Short mmCIF file of C-alpha atoms and ligand atoms in Angstrom, two decimals:
data_model
loop_
_atom_site.label_atom_id
_atom_site.label_comp_id
_atom_site.label_asym_id
_atom_site.label_seq_id
_atom_site.Cartn_x
_atom_site.Cartn_y
_atom_site.Cartn_z
CA UNK A 244 -18.16 -8.94 11.62
CA UNK A 245 -14.45 -8.26 10.89
CA UNK A 246 -13.29 -4.86 9.87
CA UNK A 247 -12.54 -4.86 6.19
CA UNK A 248 -11.09 -1.25 5.27
CA UNK A 249 -9.18 -0.41 1.90
CA UNK A 250 -6.69 2.47 0.29
CA UNK A 251 -7.95 2.96 -2.92
CA UNK A 252 -5.84 5.58 -4.69
CA UNK A 253 -6.18 6.37 -8.90
CA UNK A 254 -2.27 6.08 -10.29
CA UNK A 255 -2.51 10.03 -11.44
CA UNK A 256 0.68 10.77 -9.69
CA UNK A 257 3.24 10.40 -6.46
CA UNK A 258 1.61 9.71 -3.88
CA UNK A 259 1.12 13.33 -1.09
CA UNK A 260 1.69 12.48 2.30
CA UNK A 261 -1.94 12.77 3.04
CA UNK A 262 -2.61 10.11 0.96
CA UNK A 263 -0.07 7.81 2.81
CA UNK A 264 -2.10 9.21 6.27
CA UNK A 265 -5.07 8.32 4.48
CA UNK A 266 -3.65 4.34 4.15
CA UNK A 267 -1.82 4.43 7.45
CA UNK A 268 -5.52 5.42 9.32
CA UNK A 269 -6.73 2.30 7.32
CA UNK A 270 -3.83 -0.02 8.45
CA UNK A 271 -3.92 0.89 11.92
CA UNK A 272 -8.11 -0.18 11.92
CA UNK A 273 -7.48 -2.89 10.79
CA UNK A 274 -5.21 -4.21 12.12
CA UNK A 275 -6.64 -3.00 15.50
CA UNK A 276 -9.21 -5.17 14.93
CA UNK A 277 -7.82 -7.52 13.53
CA UNK A 278 -9.53 -7.26 10.29
CA UNK A 279 -7.56 -6.84 6.83
CA UNK A 280 -6.12 -3.71 4.54
CA UNK A 281 -6.93 -3.41 1.21
CA UNK A 282 -5.60 -1.75 -1.82
CA UNK A 283 -7.56 -1.42 -4.88
CA UNK A 284 -6.27 0.48 -7.69
CA UNK A 285 -8.92 2.84 -9.03
CA UNK A 286 -7.54 3.51 -12.41
CA UNK A 287 -11.39 3.98 -14.34
CA UNK A 288 -10.51 7.29 -15.93
CA UNK A 289 -7.64 6.22 -18.74
CA UNK A 290 -7.37 9.36 -19.52
CA UNK A 291 -5.73 10.39 -15.63
CA UNK A 292 -3.42 7.30 -15.47
CA UNK A 293 -0.07 8.32 -14.79
CA UNK A 294 3.29 5.13 -16.40
CA UNK A 295 5.09 4.58 -12.86
CA UNK A 296 2.19 5.58 -10.84
CA UNK A 297 1.42 2.29 -9.53
CA UNK A 298 4.69 1.03 -9.26
CA UNK A 299 5.44 4.57 -6.57
CA UNK A 300 2.09 3.30 -4.88
CA UNK A 301 3.62 -0.18 -3.84
CA UNK A 302 6.93 1.29 -2.89
CA UNK A 303 5.91 3.69 -0.95
CA UNK A 304 3.66 1.63 1.06
CA UNK A 305 6.40 -1.01 1.84
CA UNK A 306 8.51 1.74 2.24
CA UNK A 307 6.06 3.07 5.19
CA UNK A 308 5.91 -0.68 6.26
CA UNK A 309 2.22 -0.18 5.14
CA UNK A 310 1.64 -3.29 3.44
CA UNK A 311 -2.08 -4.87 2.10
CA UNK A 312 -2.96 -7.72 2.92
CA UNK A 313 -4.62 -7.90 -0.46
CA UNK A 314 -3.50 -5.39 -3.36
CA UNK A 315 -3.13 -6.03 -7.00
CA UNK A 316 0.48 -7.73 -6.59
CA UNK A 317 -0.70 -9.75 -3.11
CA UNK A 318 -3.71 -10.83 -4.91
CA UNK A 319 -6.81 -11.90 -2.51
CA UNK A 320 -10.38 -13.37 -2.53
CA UNK A 321 -12.33 -10.57 -3.84
CA UNK A 322 -9.69 -9.66 -7.01
CA UNK A 323 -8.78 -8.20 -9.46
CA UNK A 324 -8.00 -5.20 -7.32
CA UNK A 325 -6.97 -3.21 -10.34
CA UNK A 326 -10.74 -1.38 -11.29
CA UNK A 327 -9.52 -1.43 -15.36
CA UNK A 328 -9.08 -5.25 -14.66
CA UNK A 329 -12.99 -5.40 -13.50
CA UNK A 330 -14.51 -3.40 -16.43
CA UNK A 331 -16.90 -6.60 -17.15
CA UNK A 332 -18.08 -6.38 -13.77
CA UNK A 333 -20.05 -2.93 -13.46
CA UNK A 334 -22.50 -3.30 -16.49
CA UNK A 335 -24.56 -5.14 -14.80
CA UNK A 336 -24.83 -3.05 -11.95
CA UNK A 337 -25.97 -0.21 -13.99
CA UNK A 338 -28.36 -2.39 -15.60
CA UNK A 339 -29.72 -3.15 -12.41
CA UNK A 340 -30.55 0.41 -11.02
CA UNK A 341 -32.22 1.11 -14.27
CA UNK A 342 -34.18 -2.46 -14.24
CA UNK A 343 -35.26 -0.60 -10.47
CA UNK A 344 -36.04 2.40 -11.90
CA UNK A 345 -32.80 4.34 -9.84
CA UNK A 346 -31.25 4.84 -13.07
CA UNK A 347 -31.70 5.70 -16.70
CA UNK A 348 -30.24 6.32 -19.68
CA UNK A 349 -29.12 9.79 -21.38
CA UNK A 350 -28.59 10.72 -24.99
CA UNK A 351 -27.88 14.31 -24.86
CA UNK A 352 -24.99 15.38 -26.68
CA UNK A 353 -22.51 18.09 -25.60
CA UNK A 354 -24.15 20.61 -27.46
CA UNK A 355 -27.45 19.84 -25.91
CA UNK A 356 -25.76 19.76 -22.50
CA UNK A 357 -24.05 23.26 -22.84
CA UNK A 358 -27.43 24.37 -24.59
CA UNK A 359 -29.50 23.11 -21.24
CA UNK A 360 -26.31 25.02 -18.78
CA UNK A 361 -26.75 28.66 -20.81
CA UNK A 362 -30.54 28.13 -20.88
CA UNK A 363 -30.31 28.27 -17.32
CA UNK A 364 -27.50 30.23 -16.45
CA UNK A 365 -30.10 32.64 -18.79
CA UNK A 366 -32.55 32.92 -16.33
CA UNK A 367 -30.24 33.35 -13.45
CA UNK A 368 -29.43 29.51 -11.72
CA UNK A 369 -26.09 30.01 -10.20
CA UNK A 370 -25.25 26.50 -10.52
CA UNK A 371 -27.07 24.60 -13.65
CA UNK A 372 -27.21 20.57 -13.23
CA UNK A 373 -29.20 17.71 -14.89
CA UNK A 374 -31.32 16.88 -11.82
CA UNK A 375 -34.32 16.17 -10.46
CA UNK A 376 -36.24 19.22 -12.76
CA UNK A 377 -33.68 20.01 -15.91
CA UNK A 378 -33.70 16.30 -16.58
CA UNK A 379 -38.22 16.20 -17.37
CA UNK A 380 -36.51 18.49 -20.48
CA UNK A 381 -33.50 16.34 -21.97
CA UNK A 382 -33.43 13.25 -23.46
CA UNK A 383 -33.39 10.89 -21.60
CA UNK A 384 -35.24 7.71 -21.05
CA UNK A 385 -37.31 9.07 -18.21
CA UNK A 386 -38.79 11.44 -21.06
CA UNK A 387 -38.68 9.37 -24.88
CA UNK A 388 -40.44 6.37 -25.26
CA UNK A 389 -39.41 2.96 -24.84
CA UNK A 390 -39.87 2.08 -28.44
CA UNK A 391 -36.97 4.89 -29.19
CA UNK A 392 -35.05 4.01 -26.66
CA UNK A 393 -34.93 0.35 -27.44
CA UNK A 394 -34.39 1.67 -31.18
CA UNK A 395 -31.51 4.41 -29.56
CA UNK A 396 -29.65 2.03 -28.07
CA UNK A 397 -29.71 -0.63 -30.87
CA UNK A 398 -28.69 1.87 -32.94
CA UNK A 399 -24.95 2.02 -31.11
CA UNK A 400 -26.39 5.64 -29.74
CA UNK A 401 -23.13 6.82 -27.19
CA UNK A 402 -25.74 7.48 -23.57
CA UNK A 403 -24.99 7.54 -20.46
CA UNK A 404 -26.34 5.85 -17.43
CA UNK A 405 -27.35 8.68 -14.37
CA UNK A 406 -28.49 7.98 -11.53
CA UNK A 407 -31.78 9.13 -10.38
CA UNK A 408 -32.38 11.27 -7.59
CA UNK A 409 -35.15 11.56 -5.99
CA UNK A 410 -36.86 14.83 -5.50
CA UNK A 411 -37.02 15.43 -2.42
CA UNK A 412 -35.01 14.16 0.09
CA UNK A 413 -33.42 14.70 3.25
CA UNK A 414 -29.57 12.20 2.86
CA UNK A 415 -28.44 11.48 6.13
CA UNK A 416 -25.30 9.83 7.81
CA UNK A 417 -23.36 10.09 10.70
CA UNK A 418 -19.96 10.24 9.82
CA UNK A 419 -17.56 8.47 12.32
CA UNK A 420 -15.53 11.43 12.76
CA UNK A 421 -17.54 14.59 11.66
CA UNK A 422 -21.27 12.93 13.34
CA UNK A 423 -24.10 13.55 11.20
CA UNK A 424 -24.26 14.82 7.94
CA UNK A 425 -27.66 15.94 6.54
CA UNK A 426 -28.04 16.94 2.55
CA UNK A 427 -30.88 17.59 0.72
CA UNK A 428 -31.48 16.11 -3.14
CA UNK A 429 -32.21 18.94 -4.08
CA UNK A 430 -28.35 19.76 -4.15
CA UNK A 431 -27.55 16.32 -5.38
CA UNK A 432 -27.80 16.26 -9.42
CA UNK A 433 -27.79 12.70 -11.35
CA UNK A 434 -24.42 11.75 -11.40
CA UNK A 435 -23.16 10.01 -14.34
CA UNK A 436 -22.41 6.41 -13.55
CA UNK A 437 -21.91 4.50 -16.56
CA UNK A 438 -20.59 5.21 -20.21
CA UNK A 439 -21.59 3.73 -23.48
CA UNK A 440 -17.83 2.89 -24.02
CA UNK A 441 -18.32 0.22 -20.89
CA UNK A 442 -16.16 2.29 -18.29
CA UNK A 443 -17.72 2.80 -14.77
CA UNK A 444 -17.17 6.50 -13.69
CA UNK A 445 -15.47 6.70 -9.85
CA UNK A 446 -18.89 6.72 -8.48
CA UNK A 447 -20.26 3.22 -9.24
CA UNK A 448 -16.94 1.65 -9.49
CA UNK A 449 -15.78 2.82 -6.26
CA UNK A 450 -19.51 1.50 -3.95
CA UNK A 451 -20.01 -1.77 -6.79
CA UNK A 452 -16.43 -2.35 -5.85
CA UNK A 453 -16.63 -1.58 -1.67
CA UNK A 454 -19.91 -3.76 -1.72
CA UNK A 455 -18.11 -6.46 -3.63
CA UNK A 456 -14.74 -6.53 -1.66
CA UNK A 457 -17.09 -6.39 1.85
CA UNK A 458 -15.34 -3.47 3.31
CA UNK A 459 -16.56 -2.02 6.10
CA UNK A 460 -15.04 1.00 6.98
CA UNK A 461 -14.97 3.87 4.34
CA UNK A 462 -12.05 6.04 5.41
CA UNK A 463 -11.00 8.47 3.28
CA UNK A 464 -9.93 12.32 2.80
CA UNK A 465 -12.07 14.86 3.30
CA UNK A 466 -12.20 15.65 -0.19
CA UNK A 467 -14.23 13.13 -0.77
CA UNK A 468 -17.31 14.18 1.26
CA UNK A 469 -18.90 16.19 -1.19
CA UNK A 470 -19.75 12.86 -3.06
CA UNK A 471 -20.57 10.92 0.08
CA UNK A 472 -24.16 11.74 -0.05
CA UNK A 473 -24.83 10.70 -3.37
CA UNK A 474 -22.44 7.22 -2.48
CA UNK A 475 -25.66 6.76 0.27
CA UNK A 476 -27.89 7.08 -2.17
CA UNK A 477 -26.28 4.80 -4.33
CA UNK A 478 -26.24 2.41 -1.51
CA UNK A 479 -30.14 2.86 -1.11
CA UNK A 480 -30.39 2.73 -4.21
CA UNK A 481 -29.19 -0.64 -5.02
CA UNK A 482 -31.20 -2.27 -1.80
CA UNK A 483 -27.23 -2.58 0.15
CA UNK A 484 -26.31 -1.77 3.29
CA UNK A 485 -23.74 -0.05 3.68
CA UNK A 486 -19.99 0.98 5.13
CA UNK A 487 -19.44 3.27 7.69
CA UNK A 488 -17.77 6.63 6.67
CA UNK A 489 -14.75 8.74 8.30
CA UNK A 490 -14.01 11.64 6.38
CA UNK A 491 -10.22 12.52 7.77
CA UNK A 492 -9.40 16.19 7.96
CA UNK A 493 -7.31 18.29 5.41
CA UNK A 494 -3.40 18.18 5.85
CA UNK A 495 -2.68 22.10 6.11
CA UNK A 496 0.40 24.24 5.08
CA UNK A 497 3.00 25.47 8.24
CA UNK A 498 1.22 28.98 8.43
CA UNK A 499 -2.49 27.10 8.06
CA UNK A 500 -3.51 28.81 5.47
CA UNK A 501 -5.17 26.14 3.34
CA UNK A 502 -4.57 22.60 1.68
CA UNK A 503 -0.72 21.53 1.46
CA UNK A 504 0.07 21.08 -1.58
CA UNK A 505 3.09 20.03 -3.24
CA UNK A 506 4.47 24.14 -4.19
CA UNK A 507 4.38 24.52 -0.37
CA UNK A 508 6.83 21.89 -0.46
CA UNK A 509 9.07 23.20 -3.22
CA UNK A 510 9.08 26.49 -1.39
CA UNK A 511 9.84 26.09 1.80
CA UNK A 512 11.86 23.17 1.20
CA UNK A 513 10.27 19.96 1.94
CA UNK A 514 9.25 17.26 0.68
CA UNK A 515 5.01 16.15 0.81
CA UNK A 516 6.04 12.68 -1.29
CA UNK A 517 7.11 9.77 0.72
CA UNK A 518 9.66 9.57 -2.00
CA UNK A 519 11.25 10.86 -5.17
CA UNK A 520 9.18 10.97 -8.24
CA UNK A 521 9.94 12.01 -11.83
CA UNK A 522 7.26 13.27 -13.67
CA UNK A 523 7.19 10.96 -17.02
CA UNK A 524 5.04 13.93 -19.12
CA UNK A 525 7.61 17.15 -18.00
CA UNK A 526 10.84 15.29 -16.01
CA UNK A 527 9.76 17.89 -13.16
CA UNK A 528 11.56 16.20 -9.94
CA UNK A 529 10.13 16.57 -6.64
CA UNK A 530 12.03 15.06 -3.48
CA UNK A 531 10.93 12.66 -1.40
CA UNK A 532 11.28 11.75 2.24
CA UNK A 533 13.30 8.48 2.06
CA UNK A 534 15.81 10.26 -0.20
CA UNK A 535 16.01 13.16 1.50
CA UNK A 536 17.30 11.31 4.96
CA UNK A 537 13.90 10.68 7.01
CA UNK A 538 13.28 6.84 8.71
CA UNK A 539 10.65 4.94 7.54
CA UNK A 540 9.31 4.71 11.42
CA UNK A 541 10.20 8.81 11.63
CA UNK A 542 7.99 9.74 8.92
CA UNK A 543 4.60 7.52 9.80
CA UNK A 544 5.00 8.78 13.30
CA UNK A 545 5.27 12.06 12.49
CA UNK A 546 2.00 11.40 9.85
CA UNK A 547 -0.11 9.57 12.29
CA UNK A 548 -0.40 13.09 14.72
CA UNK A 549 -1.44 15.20 11.22
CA UNK A 550 -5.31 14.77 12.69
CA UNK A 551 -5.04 12.26 15.66
CA UNK A 552 -4.56 12.60 19.27
CA UNK A 553 -3.82 9.28 20.97
CA UNK A 554 -4.21 11.05 24.67
CA UNK A 555 -2.28 12.39 26.46
CA UNK A 556 0.92 13.87 25.89
CA UNK A 557 2.42 10.36 23.97
CA UNK A 558 4.79 11.31 20.47
CA UNK A 559 7.21 8.91 19.61
CA UNK A 560 5.09 5.71 19.13
CA UNK A 561 6.19 2.40 16.60
CA UNK A 562 2.92 1.11 14.05
CA UNK A 563 2.58 -1.59 16.71
CA UNK A 564 2.19 0.97 20.00
CA UNK A 565 -0.44 3.19 17.54
CA UNK A 566 -2.64 0.07 16.58
CA UNK A 567 -2.59 -0.35 20.34
CA UNK A 568 -4.07 3.19 21.13
CA UNK A 569 -6.01 4.34 17.61
CA UNK A 570 -9.25 4.76 17.51
CA UNK A 571 -11.31 7.08 14.87
CA UNK A 572 -13.26 9.02 17.44
CA UNK A 573 -9.92 10.40 18.27
CA UNK A 574 -9.34 11.98 15.03
CA UNK A 575 -9.98 15.25 14.76
CA UNK A 576 -12.46 17.32 12.74
CA UNK A 577 -10.45 20.14 11.81
CA UNK A 578 -7.65 20.58 9.42
CA UNK A 579 -4.31 19.51 10.85
CA UNK A 580 -1.41 22.05 10.93
CA UNK A 581 1.84 20.28 9.01
CA UNK A 582 5.15 21.59 10.91
CA UNK A 583 8.36 20.32 8.73
CA UNK A 584 10.67 21.61 12.46
CA UNK A 585 8.68 18.79 13.95
CA UNK A 586 9.22 16.53 11.02
CA UNK A 587 13.03 16.48 11.40
CA UNK A 588 12.60 16.37 15.13
CA UNK A 589 10.94 12.87 14.81
CA UNK A 590 14.00 11.89 12.63
CA UNK A 591 16.27 13.07 14.98
CA UNK A 592 14.55 11.21 18.26
CA UNK A 593 14.23 7.87 15.76
CA UNK A 594 18.15 8.11 15.01
CA UNK A 595 18.41 9.12 18.31
CA UNK A 596 16.72 5.62 19.56
CA UNK A 597 18.52 3.06 16.71
CA UNK A 598 21.54 1.22 18.28
CA UNK A 599 24.97 2.08 17.47
CA UNK A 600 25.88 -0.89 15.34
CA UNK A 601 23.10 -0.53 13.09
CA UNK A 602 23.77 3.65 12.67
CA UNK A 603 27.50 2.96 12.57
CA UNK A 604 26.36 0.57 9.30
CA UNK A 605 24.24 3.12 7.90
CA UNK A 606 27.19 5.52 8.23
CA UNK A 607 29.45 3.42 7.04
CA UNK A 608 27.11 3.10 4.03
CA UNK A 609 27.01 6.37 2.91
CA UNK A 610 30.83 7.60 3.96
CA UNK A 611 31.88 5.48 1.39
CA UNK A 612 29.04 6.30 -1.27
CA UNK A 613 29.78 9.77 -0.72
CA UNK A 614 33.43 10.16 0.46
CA UNK A 615 34.69 7.23 -0.85
CA UNK A 616 36.27 6.04 2.17
CA UNK A 617 35.92 2.79 4.09
CA UNK A 618 35.84 2.12 7.68
CA UNK A 619 35.16 -1.04 9.38
CA UNK A 620 31.82 -1.52 11.72
CA UNK A 621 33.48 -1.34 14.78
CA UNK A 622 34.84 2.05 14.04
CA UNK A 623 31.86 3.09 12.72
CA UNK A 624 29.78 1.96 15.39
CA UNK A 625 31.92 3.39 17.67
CA UNK A 626 31.85 7.27 15.64
CA UNK A 627 27.79 7.10 15.39
CA UNK A 628 28.12 6.76 19.33
CA UNK A 629 29.98 9.87 19.22
CA UNK A 630 28.47 11.71 16.34
CA UNK A 631 24.14 10.60 16.97
CA UNK A 632 23.98 13.27 19.34
CA UNK A 633 24.31 16.22 16.78
CA UNK A 634 22.48 14.30 14.15
CA UNK A 635 19.12 14.86 13.05
CA UNK A 636 19.79 12.71 9.57
CA UNK A 637 22.47 9.46 9.34
CA UNK A 638 24.70 12.63 6.48
CA UNK A 639 24.97 15.27 9.63
CA UNK A 640 27.21 12.53 10.86
CA UNK A 641 29.61 12.78 7.64
CA UNK A 642 30.34 15.94 10.12
CA UNK A 643 32.90 13.52 11.25
CA UNK A 644 34.75 12.48 8.32
CA UNK A 645 37.82 13.31 10.74
CA UNK A 646 37.32 10.22 12.73
CA UNK A 647 37.65 8.09 9.34
CA UNK A 648 41.35 10.06 8.03
CA UNK A 649 44.30 10.43 9.00
CA UNK A 650 46.83 13.44 9.08
CA UNK A 651 46.03 16.77 10.08
CA UNK A 652 42.64 18.21 9.26
CA UNK A 653 44.26 21.83 8.88
CA UNK A 654 45.67 22.20 4.93
CA UNK A 655 43.07 23.98 2.35
CA UNK A 656 40.13 24.58 6.22
CA UNK A 657 39.35 28.07 5.82
CA UNK A 658 36.93 27.70 8.62
CA UNK A 659 39.63 26.10 10.88
CA UNK A 660 42.54 28.78 9.59
CA UNK A 661 39.96 31.96 10.52
CA UNK A 662 39.62 30.44 14.03
CA UNK A 663 43.03 29.53 14.76
CA UNK A 664 44.37 33.23 13.48
CA UNK A 665 41.75 34.50 16.46
CA UNK A 666 42.24 31.86 18.90
CA UNK A 667 46.28 30.74 18.61
CA UNK A 668 48.27 31.70 21.95
CA UNK A 669 52.40 31.01 21.61
CA UNK A 670 52.05 29.95 25.19
CA UNK A 671 49.92 27.18 24.78
CA UNK A 672 52.10 25.41 22.67
CA UNK A 673 54.15 24.43 25.52
CA UNK A 674 51.40 22.62 27.09
CA UNK A 675 50.12 21.02 24.56
CA UNK A 676 53.52 19.97 23.58
CA UNK A 677 53.85 17.96 26.99
CA UNK A 678 50.40 15.99 26.77
CA UNK A 679 51.69 15.65 22.92
CA UNK A 680 54.63 13.51 25.22
CA UNK A 681 52.00 12.14 27.32
CA UNK A 682 50.35 10.62 24.83
CA UNK A 683 52.92 9.03 22.78
CA UNK A 684 53.64 6.85 25.80
CA UNK A 685 49.83 5.66 26.33
CA UNK A 686 48.56 2.57 25.07
CA UNK A 687 44.93 2.42 24.66
CA UNK A 688 43.54 4.83 26.81
CA UNK A 689 40.57 5.70 27.37
CA UNK A 690 38.90 8.89 27.25
CA UNK A 691 38.90 9.14 31.11
CA UNK A 692 42.90 9.28 31.00
CA UNK A 693 42.93 11.17 28.45
CA UNK A 694 40.64 13.97 30.23
CA UNK A 695 43.00 13.22 33.60
CA UNK A 696 46.36 14.02 31.71
CA UNK A 697 45.23 16.83 30.23
CA UNK A 698 44.05 18.78 33.08
CA UNK A 699 47.36 17.46 34.74
CA UNK A 700 49.44 19.18 31.79
CA UNK A 701 46.88 22.38 32.31
CA UNK A 702 47.18 22.68 36.19
CA UNK A 703 51.41 22.32 35.65
CA UNK A 704 51.37 25.06 32.84
CA UNK A 705 49.17 27.75 34.29
CA UNK A 706 46.49 27.77 32.05
CA UNK A 707 42.69 26.78 31.79
CA UNK A 708 41.07 24.67 29.32
CA UNK A 709 39.34 27.24 27.41
CA UNK A 710 42.60 28.70 26.34
CA UNK A 711 43.64 25.66 25.17
CA UNK A 712 40.81 22.92 24.04
CA UNK A 713 39.94 25.18 21.22
CA UNK A 714 43.13 24.77 19.90
CA UNK A 715 43.40 20.98 20.57
CA UNK A 716 39.61 20.94 18.54
CA UNK A 717 41.22 22.78 15.71
CA UNK A 718 44.15 20.62 15.31
CA UNK A 719 43.08 17.45 15.49
CA UNK A 720 39.26 18.16 14.55
CA UNK A 721 39.49 21.05 12.25
CA UNK A 722 36.09 22.34 13.32
CA UNK A 723 34.85 23.62 16.99
CA UNK A 724 31.61 21.98 17.20
CA UNK A 725 31.27 18.27 17.86
CA UNK A 726 32.14 15.56 19.76
CA UNK A 727 33.78 15.88 23.27
CA UNK A 728 37.42 15.90 22.38
CA UNK A 729 38.99 13.01 24.82
CA UNK A 730 36.02 10.53 23.34
CA UNK A 731 37.21 11.78 19.55
CA UNK A 732 41.01 11.19 20.83
CA UNK A 733 40.29 7.65 22.27
CA UNK A 734 38.91 6.93 18.68
CA UNK A 735 41.67 7.96 16.46
CA UNK A 736 44.24 6.53 18.42
CA UNK A 737 47.11 7.87 20.48
CA UNK A 738 49.92 8.27 17.51
CA UNK A 739 47.20 10.07 14.65
CA UNK A 740 46.12 12.21 17.49
CA UNK A 741 50.10 13.34 18.53
CA UNK A 742 50.56 13.35 14.49
CA UNK A 743 48.18 16.03 14.44
CA UNK A 744 48.97 18.42 17.58
CA UNK A 745 52.37 18.23 16.09
CA UNK A 746 51.27 19.46 12.83
CA UNK A 747 48.79 22.21 14.17
CA UNK A 748 51.42 23.38 16.06
CA UNK A 749 54.26 23.75 13.42
CA UNK A 750 50.92 25.36 11.08
CA UNK A 751 50.07 27.79 14.18
CA UNK A 752 54.10 28.90 14.28
CA UNK A 753 54.96 29.14 10.41
CA UNK A 754 52.60 32.44 11.05
CA UNK A 755 55.56 33.76 13.21
N1 LIG B 939 -9.91 6.57 -5.89
C1 LIG B 939 -10.15 7.98 -4.58
C2 LIG B 939 -8.91 8.65 -4.60
O1 LIG B 939 -8.01 8.49 -5.88
C3 LIG B 939 -10.87 7.26 -4.03
C4 LIG B 939 -12.12 8.30 -2.84
C5 LIG B 939 -12.47 6.65 -2.00
O2 LIG B 939 -11.27 6.34 -1.23
O3 LIG B 939 -13.34 6.65 -1.78
O4 LIG B 939 -8.88 8.67 -3.30
#
């Protein structure tokens, strides 16, 4: 039997990274076993529908490289893949359960349900429920006569179909991550499966669709674990073999205290969504990994390790490598603590591993958009090679702007000014002048040649590198941090560097 798994989001807003992780583990499991990864939109609850959410899900998964094999957009043999488009299919399954005495019609009005709750609370029942005990006292096809049920249905009275949960049964299943889960049916209420408006509830639609779509493994978040025993009962009620279940651990706040929320991200300054999202109802914006400059590979790699241990201390992995190593029995039971710093680290690692030409193109695009500067691919690639070691994001490389401009970086540069006031020493001027003259006589020197020339000049003037290099740096780059000055100078060209050095000396001499 080939593995078929699904990611089944409800389009109620942007995808939390926990949702993306669910999609990722499903994807890995499918790829590992040569199976299929499906996407099903669970939109039976029209009240919670949010415009744009489905598009968001699609774009986010594409960005992550987790494109489903079958989906509302790609189609597939078991479509449609939107539950709202499958509406007509569900009624027959509700009716099948009623015919088999596994479910029943219930006609209780909201007032009657409320009265039942109040009665039970008054009698000291902590969590009143419509269940194997209370259903005996309610208005349903178990307590009403067949004729009365028929009359009510014929009269168009609103109803719901409820699962007839057995009174005494140990419900058990083996979760692939958690091991045996055992719940007594007394703790499960007679969940609504279907409503007279023709809409199934999540539980019925989910089970029927998993069956019709031939799903072999249900891999989903821990928040669905409490529903799993009910789902097991539903499979039994239908007489269907059930898929394997695997419930993934929660993603926890950085301090380990509870589930990671969007608010934690806002408070601590990191995104919890893959892409930017603007809430259509409130206009509230939330930032995404993509727009914050993370690469999808880094994001997905980080996410994979939130709850899964590939063995050893392996951390950097491509999707193909993860596929190779992935196994559900190496997914932890306990919550996985999210670490925003580690996430930045992943991005940095991926950035460094990019070829210079690729990074150069990204830098070039940002220079154009952010600074309005045009550069050539060659220059941008060389600059990227120098700047990438200090960068976590592509935009960090914009601090090397001086590699793309002409003229002295000093005018209007308060930070450089403050440094120069501390570091300027007139004795350095003759050495810098001599070096400048040497530069002007050189034709496209390599960084090593510049370094030799510089050291020779310093030796001749009896100066140490530490006495002159900061000035060189500030005159040419306008800042103390950055790549080596000989590399920078080789890239800028001797004439440009000489001009900046002269301008710098003039600048300092003007104080005296
Ligand atoms: N629609 C559910 C969700 O939004 C699916 C749960 C499941 O995978 O069974 O997460």
